[in-house]
Amino acid sequence: MRVVFAGTPEVAVPALDAIAASPHELVGVVTRPDAPAGRGRKLTPSPVAQRAEELGVPVLKPAHPREPEFQEALRALEPDCCPVVAYGALIPRSALDIPRHGWINLHFSVLPAWRGAAPVQHSIWAGDELTGATTFRIVEALDAGPMFGVMTERIRPTDTAGDLLTRLAEGGSSLLVATLDGIAEGALEAREQPEEGVSLAPKISVDDARVDWREPAVGVDRRIRACTPGPGAWTTLDGERVKLGRVEVVADGPDLAPGVLQVGKNEVLVGTASDPVRLTDLKAFGKKQMAAADWARGVRLPESASFE
């Protein structure tokens, strides 16, 4: 089939590479416009745009896919199908109708669970033991289209959202190519999603990523892992923001009130509503990332120190 791939962030690159290496003809790539990045806020192409240029594939960067100029350019490419991974914009009906086999999305959950922008983060935060990826035909309702295929992946106890998303991106790229193969051969039919089991996964904000030390230790751990690497879990000390790395639950540890710090020779513990957690590393405002014990020695915390 002639395919036009749509995607934007680094997590979409494995699927782009898999399609480029498949028997399907990659005739174009759609991605979000260049965006400011780095300290200089220089306009920078998306990771997908950069990879497409390396592959020598034409790149379309519409401000929004409803633009008539974009849709004319897409028609000119004559795609049979448009595979999608984390493109980042809603596709209007007028664009959905252009490829004869539609737009096929690779979504990082086992639908209908976790429809929305942050399925991996929400699955970790909820304490799910199993997640996966689903390919489905895009319709105008959010992640509600008929499904083609599913893969599953176990969530490991120490997985951050970044860890899990990396595995799903690699495994999902094979699922997406297999879905395109099945559509091309006429051997694969989409089936409607179950009506039961729908859950939503809206984008996680910076405010959501603030740790609530009044939660049990397991809740603190899940929030931090779900928000790593982005938007980044954080707390405050004396009004200054501190960005947190992973934590370890200390079963049967000392009895510490929520947020209270206990500094040992080689460790820093923080109280929660249940067991304390051990900090591994963190980044204080204006400082580099460092081991928690090194940070504590550097700031000389008083005995009454507490995260807020």
Tab-separated table of C-alpha atoms in Angstrom:
chain	number	residue	atom	x	y	z
A	1	MET	CA	0.000	0.000	0.000
A	2	ARG	CA	0.938	3.637	-0.431
A	3	VAL	CA	1.084	5.069	3.086
A	4	VAL	CA	1.513	8.512	4.629
A	5	PHE	CA	2.728	8.306	8.224
A	6	ALA	CA	1.590	10.845	10.840
A	7	GLY	CA	3.507	11.346	14.095
A	8	THR	CA	5.508	13.903	16.016
A	9	PRO	CA	7.569	12.913	19.128
A	10	GLU	CA	10.482	10.522	19.577
A	11	VAL	CA	8.126	7.719	20.606
A	12	ALA	CA	6.716	7.673	17.043
A	13	VAL	CA	10.106	7.165	15.368
A	14	PRO	CA	10.293	3.342	15.834
A	15	ALA	CA	6.994	2.973	13.959
A	16	LEU	CA	8.200	5.286	11.187
A	17	ASP	CA	11.354	3.209	10.808
A	18	ALA	CA	9.380	-0.048	10.813
A	19	ILE	CA	7.076	1.199	8.063
A	20	ALA	CA	10.005	2.516	6.023
A	21	ALA	CA	11.595	-0.958	6.223
A	22	SER	CA	8.343	-2.764	5.320
A	23	PRO	CA	7.048	-3.666	1.846
A	24	HIS	CA	4.631	-0.726	2.029
A	25	GLU	CA	5.499	2.393	0.045
A	26	LEU	CA	6.105	5.333	2.395
A	27	VAL	CA	5.201	8.334	0.228
A	28	GLY	CA	4.978	11.074	2.853
A	29	VAL	CA	5.044	12.053	6.519
A	30	VAL	CA	2.728	14.422	8.400
A	31	THR	CA	3.987	16.027	11.611
A	32	ARG	CA	3.423	19.055	13.797
A	33	PRO	CA	5.089	22.354	12.837
A	34	ASP	CA	8.596	23.205	14.043
A	35	ALA	CA	8.527	24.321	17.679
A	36	PRO	CA	10.866	26.300	19.963
A	37	ALA	CA	13.338	24.072	21.809
A	38	GLY	CA	16.428	24.386	23.991
A	39	ARG	CA	17.744	27.365	25.889
A	40	GLY	CA	17.788	29.526	22.789
A	41	ARG	CA	14.176	28.572	21.975
A	42	LYS	CA	15.222	27.992	18.377
A	43	LEU	CA	12.559	26.602	16.027
A	44	THR	CA	13.329	22.894	15.734
A	45	PRO	CA	11.745	20.165	13.578
A	46	SER	CA	9.988	17.348	15.434
A	47	PRO	CA	11.879	14.060	15.913
A	48	VAL	CA	9.628	12.489	13.256
A	49	ALA	CA	10.357	15.327	10.806
A	50	GLN	CA	14.089	14.929	11.370
A	51	ARG	CA	13.943	11.175	10.794
A	52	ALA	CA	11.752	11.560	7.693
A	53	GLU	CA	14.255	13.995	6.209
A	54	GLU	CA	17.035	11.460	6.838
A	55	LEU	CA	14.927	8.867	5.018
A	56	GLY	CA	14.337	11.260	2.135
A	57	VAL	CA	10.557	11.249	2.562
A	58	PRO	CA	8.443	14.373	1.824
A	59	VAL	CA	7.246	16.065	5.031
A	60	LEU	CA	4.003	18.011	5.537
A	61	LYS	CA	3.749	20.316	8.573
A	62	PRO	CA	0.249	21.821	8.647
A	63	ALA	CA	-0.714	24.124	11.505
A	64	HIS	CA	-3.900	22.038	11.547
A	65	PRO	CA	-4.985	19.126	9.318
A	66	ARG	CA	-8.243	20.922	8.466
A	67	GLU	CA	-6.287	23.343	6.239
A	68	PRO	CA	-7.416	22.994	2.592
A	69	GLU	CA	-3.813	23.333	1.381
A	70	PHE	CA	-2.750	20.385	3.517
A	71	GLN	CA	-5.638	18.224	2.371
A	72	GLU	CA	-4.856	19.009	-1.268
A	73	ALA	CA	-1.223	18.014	-0.689
A	74	LEU	CA	-2.345	14.794	1.014
A	75	ARG	CA	-4.653	13.898	-1.882
A	76	ALA	CA	-1.799	14.480	-4.314
A	77	LEU	CA	0.206	11.780	-2.498
A	78	GLU	CA	-2.657	9.311	-3.159
A	79	PRO	CA	-2.308	7.344	0.094
A	80	ASP	CA	-4.162	4.078	0.556
A	81	CYS	CA	-3.775	4.378	4.336
A	82	CYS	CA	-2.415	6.818	6.932
A	83	PRO	CA	-0.829	5.093	9.977
A	84	VAL	CA	-0.621	7.367	13.026
A	85	VAL	CA	1.460	7.390	16.220
A	86	ALA	CA	1.189	10.334	18.643
A	87	TYR	CA	0.567	12.913	15.932
A	88	GLY	CA	-0.879	15.477	18.347
A	89	ALA	CA	-3.837	16.976	16.461
A	90	LEU	CA	-7.435	15.916	15.818
A	91	ILE	CA	-8.070	14.731	12.259
A	92	PRO	CA	-11.272	16.223	10.757
A	93	ARG	CA	-13.735	14.144	8.753
A	94	SER	CA	-12.654	15.795	5.500
A	95	ALA	CA	-9.105	14.481	6.020
A	96	LEU	CA	-10.167	11.110	7.435
A	97	ASP	CA	-11.969	10.357	4.176
A	98	ILE	CA	-8.954	10.897	1.902
A	99	PRO	CA	-7.175	7.500	2.196
A	100	ARG	CA	-9.445	4.628	1.139
A	101	HIS	CA	-8.443	2.532	4.167
A	102	GLY	CA	-8.617	5.473	6.557
A	103	TRP	CA	-6.220	6.557	9.290
A	104	ILE	CA	-4.966	3.704	11.503
A	105	ASN	CA	-3.799	4.749	14.963
A	106	LEU	CA	-1.359	2.943	17.256
A	107	HIS	CA	-2.564	3.773	20.775
A	108	PHE	CA	-0.594	2.791	23.866
A	109	SER	CA	-3.267	1.009	25.896
A	110	VAL	CA	-5.544	-1.984	25.554
A	111	LEU	CA	-8.685	-0.190	24.426
A	112	PRO	CA	-11.261	0.741	25.571
A	113	ALA	CA	-9.131	1.372	28.678
A	114	TRP	CA	-7.302	4.695	28.887
A	115	ARG	CA	-8.595	6.636	25.915
A	116	GLY	CA	-6.816	9.982	25.660
A	117	ALA	CA	-3.455	11.718	25.562
A	118	ALA	CA	-1.650	9.999	28.477
A	119	PRO	CA	-2.583	6.295	28.597
A	120	VAL	CA	0.818	5.046	29.774
A	121	GLN	CA	1.033	7.552	32.625
A	122	HIS	CA	-2.488	6.776	33.824
A	123	SER	CA	-1.975	3.015	33.688
A	124	ILE	CA	1.062	3.303	35.980
A	125	TRP	CA	-0.661	5.793	38.271
A	126	ALA	CA	-3.680	3.501	38.612
A	127	GLY	CA	-1.503	0.559	39.566
A	128	ASP	CA	-2.385	-1.568	36.531
A	129	GLU	CA	-0.337	-4.755	36.211
A	130	LEU	CA	-0.885	-5.111	32.469
A	131	THR	CA	-1.158	-2.676	29.593
A	132	GLY	CA	-0.350	-2.818	25.885
A	133	ALA	CA	-1.090	-1.207	22.543
A	134	THR	CA	-4.019	-1.247	20.137
A	135	THR	CA	-4.374	-0.439	16.449
A	136	PHE	CA	-7.717	1.015	15.408
A	137	ARG	CA	-9.353	3.077	12.680
A	138	ILE	CA	-9.652	6.714	13.702
A	139	VAL	CA	-13.169	8.132	13.930
A	140	GLU	CA	-14.273	11.547	15.114
A	141	ALA	CA	-14.931	10.325	18.691
A	142	LEU	CA	-11.851	10.144	20.965
A	143	ASP	CA	-9.995	6.826	20.513
A	144	ALA	CA	-13.326	5.073	19.950
A	145	GLY	CA	-12.833	3.582	16.487
A	146	PRO	CA	-13.030	-0.131	15.579
A	147	MET	CA	-9.940	-2.176	16.500
A	148	PHE	CA	-7.628	-4.257	14.328
A	149	GLY	CA	-5.029	-5.695	16.708
A	150	VAL	CA	-3.755	-5.721	20.280
A	151	MET	CA	-0.474	-6.489	22.036
A	152	THR	CA	0.049	-6.701	25.795
A	153	GLU	CA	2.937	-5.696	28.038
A	154	ARG	CA	3.420	-6.299	31.761
A	155	ILE	CA	4.092	-3.210	33.874
A	156	ARG	CA	7.186	-3.757	35.986
A	157	PRO	CA	7.253	-2.531	39.609
A	158	THR	CA	9.962	0.040	38.877
A	159	ASP	CA	8.718	1.205	35.449
A	160	THR	CA	8.528	4.913	34.814
A	161	ALA	CA	6.274	6.180	32.051
A	162	GLY	CA	9.389	6.642	29.941
A	163	ASP	CA	10.534	3.051	30.484
A	164	LEU	CA	7.158	1.585	29.614
A	165	LEU	CA	6.557	3.850	26.638
A	166	THR	CA	9.910	2.850	25.138
A	167	ARG	CA	8.937	-0.837	25.217
A	168	LEU	CA	5.451	-0.163	23.864
A	169	ALA	CA	6.836	1.976	21.037
A	170	GLU	CA	9.127	-0.848	19.916
A	171	GLY	CA	6.553	-3.631	20.248
A	172	GLY	CA	3.779	-1.464	18.863
A	173	SER	CA	5.725	-0.694	15.697
A	174	SER	CA	5.559	-4.381	14.752
A	175	LEU	CA	1.845	-4.450	15.547
A	176	LEU	CA	1.244	-1.427	13.318
A	177	VAL	CA	3.090	-2.968	10.363
A	178	ALA	CA	1.235	-6.268	10.857
A	179	THR	CA	-2.036	-4.318	10.831
A	180	LEU	CA	-1.108	-2.614	7.554
A	181	ASP	CA	-0.160	-6.013	6.114
A	182	GLY	CA	-3.533	-7.474	7.091
A	183	ILE	CA	-5.458	-4.536	5.629
A	184	ALA	CA	-3.503	-4.722	2.355
A	185	GLU	CA	-4.160	-8.455	2.049
A	186	GLY	CA	-7.833	-8.085	2.894
A	187	ALA	CA	-7.322	-10.557	5.726
A	188	LEU	CA	-8.030	-8.225	8.633
A	189	GLU	CA	-11.376	-6.761	9.659
A	190	ALA	CA	-11.881	-4.156	12.341
A	191	ARG	CA	-14.148	-4.994	15.283
A	192	GLU	CA	-16.012	-2.493	17.436
A	193	GLN	CA	-14.638	-1.731	20.878
A	194	PRO	CA	-16.444	-3.152	23.918
A	195	GLU	CA	-18.931	-0.756	25.466
A	196	GLU	CA	-17.788	-1.683	28.968
A	197	GLY	CA	-14.401	-0.869	30.458
A	198	VAL	CA	-13.986	2.625	29.039
A	199	SER	CA	-11.617	4.855	31.033
A	200	LEU	CA	-10.109	8.209	30.173
A	201	ALA	CA	-6.472	9.347	30.237
A	202	PRO	CA	-6.311	13.137	29.898
A	203	LYS	CA	-2.978	14.924	29.635
A	204	ILE	CA	-1.161	15.188	32.976
A	205	SER	CA	-0.406	18.767	33.991
A	206	VAL	CA	2.474	20.165	36.008
A	207	ASP	CA	0.040	20.716	38.894
A	208	ASP	CA	-0.966	17.039	38.743
A	209	ALA	CA	2.702	16.093	39.112
A	210	ARG	CA	3.047	17.740	42.532
A	211	VAL	CA	3.548	14.995	45.116
A	212	ASP	CA	0.997	14.793	47.916
A	213	TRP	CA	2.875	13.371	50.887
A	214	ARG	CA	-0.439	12.688	52.632
A	215	GLU	CA	-0.934	9.773	50.241
A	216	PRO	CA	0.284	6.273	51.152
A	217	ALA	CA	3.810	5.418	49.994
A	218	VAL	CA	2.529	3.294	47.114
A	219	GLY	CA	0.545	6.275	45.808
A	220	VAL	CA	3.566	8.559	46.044
A	221	ASP	CA	5.674	6.003	44.166
A	222	ARG	CA	3.102	5.579	41.398
A	223	ARG	CA	2.635	9.306	40.907
A	224	ILE	CA	6.383	9.877	40.609
A	225	ARG	CA	6.882	7.001	38.161
A	226	ALA	CA	3.863	8.074	36.097
A	227	CYS	CA	5.200	11.622	35.807
A	228	THR	CA	8.746	10.575	34.850
A	229	PRO	CA	10.223	11.897	32.626
A	230	GLY	CA	7.438	14.371	31.851
A	231	PRO	CA	6.088	16.581	33.228
A	232	GLY	CA	8.341	15.578	36.143
A	233	ALA	CA	7.217	14.951	39.720
A	234	TRP	CA	7.996	17.746	42.177
A	235	THR	CA	7.537	19.106	45.659
A	236	THR	CA	8.657	22.217	47.533
A	237	LEU	CA	11.061	22.933	50.380
A	238	ASP	CA	10.883	26.361	51.992
A	239	GLY	CA	8.905	27.556	48.991
A	240	GLU	CA	11.494	26.392	46.427
A	241	ARG	CA	10.586	23.700	43.912
A	242	VAL	CA	12.461	20.391	44.013
A	243	LYS	CA	12.131	17.938	41.107
A	244	LEU	CA	12.095	14.319	42.244
A	245	GLY	CA	13.587	11.196	40.739
A	246	ARG	CA	12.486	7.674	41.616
A	247	VAL	CA	11.701	6.694	45.193
A	248	GLU	CA	11.841	3.367	47.012
A	249	VAL	CA	9.204	2.343	49.545
A	250	VAL	CA	10.817	1.433	52.862
A	251	ALA	CA	8.628	-1.229	54.428
A	252	ASP	CA	8.536	-1.052	58.228
A	253	GLY	CA	10.657	2.099	58.158
A	254	PRO	CA	10.683	4.816	60.837
A	255	ASP	CA	7.445	6.546	61.700
A	256	LEU	CA	7.627	9.914	59.889
A	257	ALA	CA	4.817	12.417	59.450
A	258	PRO	CA	3.857	13.156	55.826
A	259	GLY	CA	6.547	15.233	54.133
A	260	VAL	CA	9.019	15.132	57.022
A	261	LEU	CA	12.620	14.366	55.996
A	262	GLN	CA	15.020	12.130	57.872
A	263	VAL	CA	18.625	12.389	56.738
A	264	GLY	CA	20.986	9.489	57.375
A	265	LYS	CA	24.613	9.060	56.440
A	266	ASN	CA	23.821	7.724	52.973
A	267	GLU	CA	20.086	8.153	52.564
A	268	VAL	CA	17.182	10.567	52.753
A	269	LEU	CA	13.772	9.309	53.848
A	270	VAL	CA	10.466	11.169	53.510
A	271	GLY	CA	7.306	10.445	55.461
A	272	THR	CA	4.001	9.566	53.804
A	273	ALA	CA	0.607	8.452	55.087
A	274	SER	CA	2.040	4.936	55.450
A	275	ASP	CA	5.661	3.777	55.131
A	276	PRO	CA	8.377	6.320	54.344
A	277	VAL	CA	10.046	6.445	50.935
A	278	ARG	CA	13.760	6.686	50.178
A	279	LEU	CA	14.776	9.364	47.679
A	280	THR	CA	17.243	8.279	45.002
A	281	ASP	CA	18.049	11.525	43.205
A	282	LEU	CA	16.552	14.974	42.781
A	283	LYS	CA	17.104	18.373	41.231
A	284	ALA	CA	16.780	21.484	43.378
A	285	PHE	CA	16.007	24.855	41.805
A	286	GLY	CA	19.062	26.200	39.969
A	287	LYS	CA	21.066	23.019	40.646
A	288	LYS	CA	22.007	19.942	38.654
A	289	GLN	CA	20.516	16.478	39.194
A	290	MET	CA	22.268	14.766	42.092
A	291	ALA	CA	22.008	11.898	44.545
A	292	ALA	CA	19.631	12.698	47.393
A	293	ALA	CA	22.276	12.131	50.099
A	294	ASP	CA	24.684	14.518	48.352
A	295	TRP	CA	21.949	17.123	48.075
A	296	ALA	CA	21.047	16.798	51.764
A	297	ARG	CA	24.678	17.267	52.828
A	298	GLY	CA	24.975	20.313	50.598
A	299	VAL	CA	21.918	22.142	51.925
A	300	ARG	CA	22.467	21.107	55.582
A	301	LEU	CA	18.847	20.374	56.336
A	302	PRO	CA	17.581	21.131	59.851
A	303	GLU	CA	15.955	18.338	61.827
A	304	SER	CA	12.521	19.905	61.269
A	305	ALA	CA	12.863	20.002	57.456
A	306	SER	CA	9.729	18.982	55.590
A	307	PHE	CA	8.563	18.873	51.996
A	308	GLU	CA	5.324	20.717	51.389
